[in-house]
Amino acid sequence: MAETIFTKIIDRDIPADIIYEDDEVLAFNDINPQAPTHFLVIPKKPIATINDIAAEDAELIGKMYLAAASIAKEMGFEQNGYRAVMNCNPDGGQTVYHIHLHVLAGKAMGWPPYQDALKQDLP
Ligand code: 5GP
């Protein structure tokens, strides 16, 4: 897999506002926040997309959610709530090909998440 900007963040080759780290997972604030709180939880293991998650990665993916929930509790927004979302490939809006869980909080999120949602567009 080609190296991404997130590998450089893991390796401390470029700076990031890191808010959580353990042996397998790293979390840092998004450089272009889409909510009052917006951070990314990534595995240190480079996995390009959701489609590339192997069965052996199941526990690692669970640890990403555990980290997200732990940070939410620490930051105090776990009861108000938040959105945790992973984009996949172009239609999903993925731009960095190292999986990451977006965690957005601090305001009520809309649904559906896309602006041009019209019932007639749906199958
Ligand atoms: P995607 O579009 O792949 O779902 O999300 C990639 C996210 O990474 C975007 O929200 C973008 O703002 C964030 N991002 C891209 N480059 C950097 C960077 O160098 N530092 C940080 N902290 N976030 C980044």
PDB file of C-alpha atoms and ligand atoms in Angstrom:
ATOM      1  CA  MET A   1       0.000   0.000   0.000  1.00  0.00           C
ATOM      2  CA  ALA A   2       1.285   3.480  -0.887  1.00  0.00           C
ATOM      3  CA  GLU A   3       2.344   5.571   2.075  1.00  0.00           C
ATOM      4  CA  THR A   4      -0.138   8.263   3.053  1.00  0.00           C
ATOM      5  CA  ILE A   5      -0.011  11.441   5.078  1.00  0.00           C
ATOM      6  CA  PHE A   6      -1.303   9.432   8.047  1.00  0.00           C
ATOM      7  CA  THR A   7       1.788   7.216   8.060  1.00  0.00           C
ATOM      8  CA  LYS A   8       3.835  10.406   8.282  1.00  0.00           C
ATOM      9  CA  ILE A   9       1.712  11.503  11.260  1.00  0.00           C
ATOM     10  CA  ILE A  10       2.201   8.101  12.957  1.00  0.00           C
ATOM     11  CA  ASP A  11       5.955   8.358  12.360  1.00  0.00           C
ATOM     12  CA  ARG A  12       6.006  11.984  13.580  1.00  0.00           C
ATOM     13  CA  ASP A  13       7.400  13.080  10.215  1.00  0.00           C
ATOM     14  CA  ILE A  14       4.706  15.748  10.079  1.00  0.00           C
ATOM     15  CA  PRO A  15       2.976  17.338  13.061  1.00  0.00           C
ATOM     16  CA  ALA A  16      -0.570  16.663  14.191  1.00  0.00           C
ATOM     17  CA  ASP A  17      -2.604  17.540  17.255  1.00  0.00           C
ATOM     18  CA  ILE A  18      -2.516  14.046  18.766  1.00  0.00           C
ATOM     19  CA  ILE A  19      -5.147  13.447  21.449  1.00  0.00           C
ATOM     20  CA  TYR A  20      -4.792   9.687  22.062  1.00  0.00           C
ATOM     21  CA  GLU A  21      -2.238   6.988  21.390  1.00  0.00           C
ATOM     22  CA  ASP A  22      -1.691   3.378  22.314  1.00  0.00           C
ATOM     23  CA  ASP A  23       0.237   0.539  20.692  1.00  0.00           C
ATOM     24  CA  GLU A  24      -2.252   0.055  17.882  1.00  0.00           C
ATOM     25  CA  VAL A  25      -4.352   3.186  17.558  1.00  0.00           C
ATOM     26  CA  LEU A  26      -3.747   6.920  17.163  1.00  0.00           C
ATOM     27  CA  ALA A  27      -6.249   9.802  17.319  1.00  0.00           C
ATOM     28  CA  PHE A  28      -5.664  13.391  16.275  1.00  0.00           C
ATOM     29  CA  ASN A  29      -7.722  16.460  15.438  1.00  0.00           C
ATOM     30  CA  ASP A  30      -8.788  16.852  11.837  1.00  0.00           C
ATOM     31  CA  ILE A  31      -6.945  19.669  10.064  1.00  0.00           C
ATOM     32  CA  ASN A  32     -10.204  20.812   8.430  1.00  0.00           C
ATOM     33  CA  PRO A  33     -12.871  20.321  11.122  1.00  0.00           C
ATOM     34  CA  GLN A  34     -16.479  19.861  10.022  1.00  0.00           C
ATOM     35  CA  ALA A  35     -17.901  20.218  13.551  1.00  0.00           C
ATOM     36  CA  PRO A  36     -16.830  21.972  16.766  1.00  0.00           C
ATOM     37  CA  THR A  37     -15.041  18.732  17.642  1.00  0.00           C
ATOM     38  CA  HIS A  38     -13.699  16.629  14.779  1.00  0.00           C
ATOM     39  CA  PHE A  39     -10.958  14.105  15.256  1.00  0.00           C
ATOM     40  CA  LEU A  40      -9.790  11.006  13.419  1.00  0.00           C
ATOM     41  CA  VAL A  41      -9.069   7.608  14.937  1.00  0.00           C
ATOM     42  CA  ILE A  42      -6.677   5.522  12.853  1.00  0.00           C
ATOM     43  CA  PRO A  43      -5.009   2.157  13.205  1.00  0.00           C
ATOM     44  CA  LYS A  44      -1.226   2.299  13.152  1.00  0.00           C
ATOM     45  CA  LYS A  45      -1.392  -0.610  10.758  1.00  0.00           C
ATOM     46  CA  PRO A  46      -1.920   0.845   7.278  1.00  0.00           C
ATOM     47  CA  ILE A  47      -5.162  -0.469   5.778  1.00  0.00           C
ATOM     48  CA  ALA A  48      -6.227   1.383   2.642  1.00  0.00           C
ATOM     49  CA  THR A  49     -10.017   1.107   2.725  1.00  0.00           C
ATOM     50  CA  ILE A  50     -12.829  -0.686   4.544  1.00  0.00           C
ATOM     51  CA  ASN A  51     -12.661  -3.208   1.693  1.00  0.00           C
ATOM     52  CA  ASP A  52      -9.129  -4.114   2.740  1.00  0.00           C
ATOM     53  CA  ILE A  53      -9.996  -4.988   6.332  1.00  0.00           C
ATOM     54  CA  ALA A  54      -9.083  -8.635   6.930  1.00  0.00           C
ATOM     55  CA  ALA A  55     -10.707 -11.004   9.401  1.00  0.00           C
ATOM     56  CA  GLU A  56      -7.569 -10.759  11.528  1.00  0.00           C
ATOM     57  CA  ASP A  57      -8.159  -6.979  11.805  1.00  0.00           C
ATOM     58  CA  ALA A  58     -11.555  -7.363  13.495  1.00  0.00           C
ATOM     59  CA  GLU A  59     -10.207  -6.721  16.987  1.00  0.00           C
ATOM     60  CA  LEU A  60      -8.195  -3.747  15.764  1.00  0.00           C
ATOM     61  CA  ILE A  61     -11.310  -2.153  14.244  1.00  0.00           C
ATOM     62  CA  GLY A  62     -13.101  -2.701  17.539  1.00  0.00           C
ATOM     63  CA  LYS A  63     -10.260  -0.949  19.332  1.00  0.00           C
ATOM     64  CA  MET A  64     -10.746   2.094  17.101  1.00  0.00           C
ATOM     65  CA  TYR A  65     -14.352   2.363  18.330  1.00  0.00           C
ATOM     66  CA  LEU A  66     -13.302   1.757  21.929  1.00  0.00           C
ATOM     67  CA  ALA A  67     -10.781   4.595  21.593  1.00  0.00           C
ATOM     68  CA  ALA A  68     -13.453   6.871  20.068  1.00  0.00           C
ATOM     69  CA  ALA A  69     -15.857   6.155  22.942  1.00  0.00           C
ATOM     70  CA  SER A  70     -13.139   6.603  25.543  1.00  0.00           C
ATOM     71  CA  ILE A  71     -12.145   9.983  24.097  1.00  0.00           C
ATOM     72  CA  ALA A  72     -15.830  10.996  23.884  1.00  0.00           C
ATOM     73  CA  LYS A  73     -16.189  10.222  27.585  1.00  0.00           C
ATOM     74  CA  GLU A  74     -13.004  12.065  28.457  1.00  0.00           C
ATOM     75  CA  MET A  75     -14.082  15.118  26.431  1.00  0.00           C
ATOM     76  CA  GLY A  76     -17.556  14.964  27.950  1.00  0.00           C
ATOM     77  CA  PHE A  77     -19.727  14.673  24.860  1.00  0.00           C
ATOM     78  CA  GLU A  78     -20.650  11.000  25.114  1.00  0.00           C
ATOM     79  CA  GLN A  79     -24.151  11.722  26.443  1.00  0.00           C
ATOM     80  CA  ASN A  80     -25.013  14.517  23.974  1.00  0.00           C
ATOM     81  CA  GLY A  81     -23.724  12.206  21.279  1.00  0.00           C
ATOM     82  CA  TYR A  82     -21.584  12.255  18.214  1.00  0.00           C
ATOM     83  CA  ARG A  83     -21.170  10.776  14.784  1.00  0.00           C
ATOM     84  CA  ALA A  84     -18.498   8.174  14.062  1.00  0.00           C
ATOM     85  CA  VAL A  85     -18.150   7.488  10.365  1.00  0.00           C
ATOM     86  CA  MET A  86     -15.679   5.896   7.999  1.00  0.00           C
ATOM     87  CA  ASN A  87     -15.732   6.870   4.333  1.00  0.00           C
ATOM     88  CA  CYS A  88     -14.874   4.320   1.642  1.00  0.00           C
ATOM     89  CA  ASN A  89     -13.558   5.054  -1.840  1.00  0.00           C
ATOM     90  CA  PRO A  90     -14.657   7.988  -4.058  1.00  0.00           C
ATOM     91  CA  ASP A  91     -18.434   7.764  -3.641  1.00  0.00           C
ATOM     92  CA  GLY A  92     -17.956   7.530   0.114  1.00  0.00           C
ATOM     93  CA  GLY A  93     -15.859  10.688   0.048  1.00  0.00           C
ATOM     94  CA  GLN A  94     -12.575   9.024   1.024  1.00  0.00           C
ATOM     95  CA  THR A  95      -9.518  11.132   0.231  1.00  0.00           C
ATOM     96  CA  VAL A  96      -6.837   9.554   2.430  1.00  0.00           C
ATOM     97  CA  TYR A  97      -6.308   5.849   1.763  1.00  0.00           C
ATOM     98  CA  HIS A  98      -5.488   4.755   5.300  1.00  0.00           C
ATOM     99  CA  ILE A  99      -8.723   3.920   7.103  1.00  0.00           C
ATOM    100  CA  HIS A 100      -9.867   6.430   9.687  1.00  0.00           C
ATOM    101  CA  LEU A 101     -12.898   6.884  11.857  1.00  0.00           C
ATOM    102  CA  HIS A 102     -14.176  10.460  11.754  1.00  0.00           C
ATOM    103  CA  VAL A 103     -15.595  11.470  15.131  1.00  0.00           C
ATOM    104  CA  LEU A 104     -17.732  14.618  14.944  1.00  0.00           C
ATOM    105  CA  ALA A 105     -19.339  16.249  17.957  1.00  0.00           C
ATOM    106  CA  GLY A 106     -20.445  19.512  19.481  1.00  0.00           C
ATOM    107  CA  LYS A 107     -23.547  20.086  17.399  1.00  0.00           C
ATOM    108  CA  ALA A 108     -26.618  18.131  16.299  1.00  0.00           C
ATOM    109  CA  MET A 109     -25.851  16.309  13.064  1.00  0.00           C
ATOM    110  CA  GLY A 110     -28.255  16.248  10.140  1.00  0.00           C
ATOM    111  CA  TRP A 111     -29.447  13.111   8.412  1.00  0.00           C
ATOM    112  CA  PRO A 112     -29.094  12.106   5.636  1.00  0.00           C
ATOM    113  CA  PRO A 113     -25.500  13.271   5.511  1.00  0.00           C
ATOM    114  CA  TYR A 114     -25.515  14.461   1.909  1.00  0.00           C
ATOM    115  CA  GLN A 115     -27.035  17.777   0.851  1.00  0.00           C
ATOM    116  CA  ASP A 116     -28.682  16.731  -2.405  1.00  0.00           C
ATOM    117  CA  ALA A 117     -30.783  14.022  -0.779  1.00  0.00           C
ATOM    118  CA  LEU A 118     -34.073  13.798  -2.627  1.00  0.00           C
ATOM    119  CA  LYS A 119     -36.465  10.917  -2.279  1.00  0.00           C
ATOM    120  CA  GLN A 120     -36.716  10.567  -6.068  1.00  0.00           C
ATOM    121  CA  ASP A 121     -32.965   9.857  -6.214  1.00  0.00           C
ATOM    122  CA  LEU A 122     -33.447   6.739  -4.150  1.00  0.00           C
ATOM    123  CA  PRO A 123     -34.090   3.397  -5.826  1.00  0.00           C
TER     124      PRO A 123
HETATM  125  P1  5GP B   1     -11.613  11.314   4.153  1.00  0.00           P
HETATM  126  O1  5GP B   1     -12.006  12.379   3.156  1.00  0.00           O
HETATM  127  O2  5GP B   1     -10.552  10.413   3.573  1.00  0.00           O
HETATM  128  O3  5GP B   1     -12.759  10.564   4.748  1.00  0.00           O
HETATM  129  O4  5GP B   1     -10.987  12.098   5.379  1.00  0.00           O
HETATM  130  C1  5GP B   1      -9.664  12.538   5.384  1.00  0.00           C
HETATM  131  C2  5GP B   1      -9.587  13.562   6.476  1.00  0.00           C
HETATM  132  O5  5GP B   1      -8.233  13.789   6.776  1.00  0.00           O
HETATM  133  C3  5GP B   1     -10.192  14.917   6.093  1.00  0.00           C
HETATM  134  O6  5GP B   1     -11.227  15.262   7.002  1.00  0.00           O
HETATM  135  C4  5GP B   1      -9.011  15.864   6.142  1.00  0.00           C
HETATM  136  O7  5GP B   1      -9.347  17.142   6.634  1.00  0.00           O
HETATM  137  C5  5GP B   1      -8.046  15.146   7.058  1.00  0.00           C
HETATM  138  N1  5GP B   1      -6.654  15.419   6.788  1.00  0.00           N
HETATM  139  C6  5GP B   1      -6.032  15.371   5.581  1.00  0.00           C
HETATM  140  N2  5GP B   1      -4.740  15.668   5.704  1.00  0.00           N
HETATM  141  C7  5GP B   1      -4.524  15.898   7.026  1.00  0.00           C
HETATM  142  C8  5GP B   1      -3.362  16.258   7.776  1.00  0.00           C
HETATM  143  O8  5GP B   1      -2.253  16.416   7.262  1.00  0.00           O
HETATM  144  N3  5GP B   1      -3.522  16.430   9.112  1.00  0.00           N
HETATM  145  C9  5GP B   1      -4.732  16.237   9.732  1.00  0.00           C
HETATM  146  N4  5GP B   1      -4.777  16.424  11.064  1.00  0.00           N
HETATM  147  N5  5GP B   1      -5.853  15.899   9.052  1.00  0.00           N
HETATM  148  C10 5GP B   1      -5.740  15.741   7.717  1.00  0.00           C
END
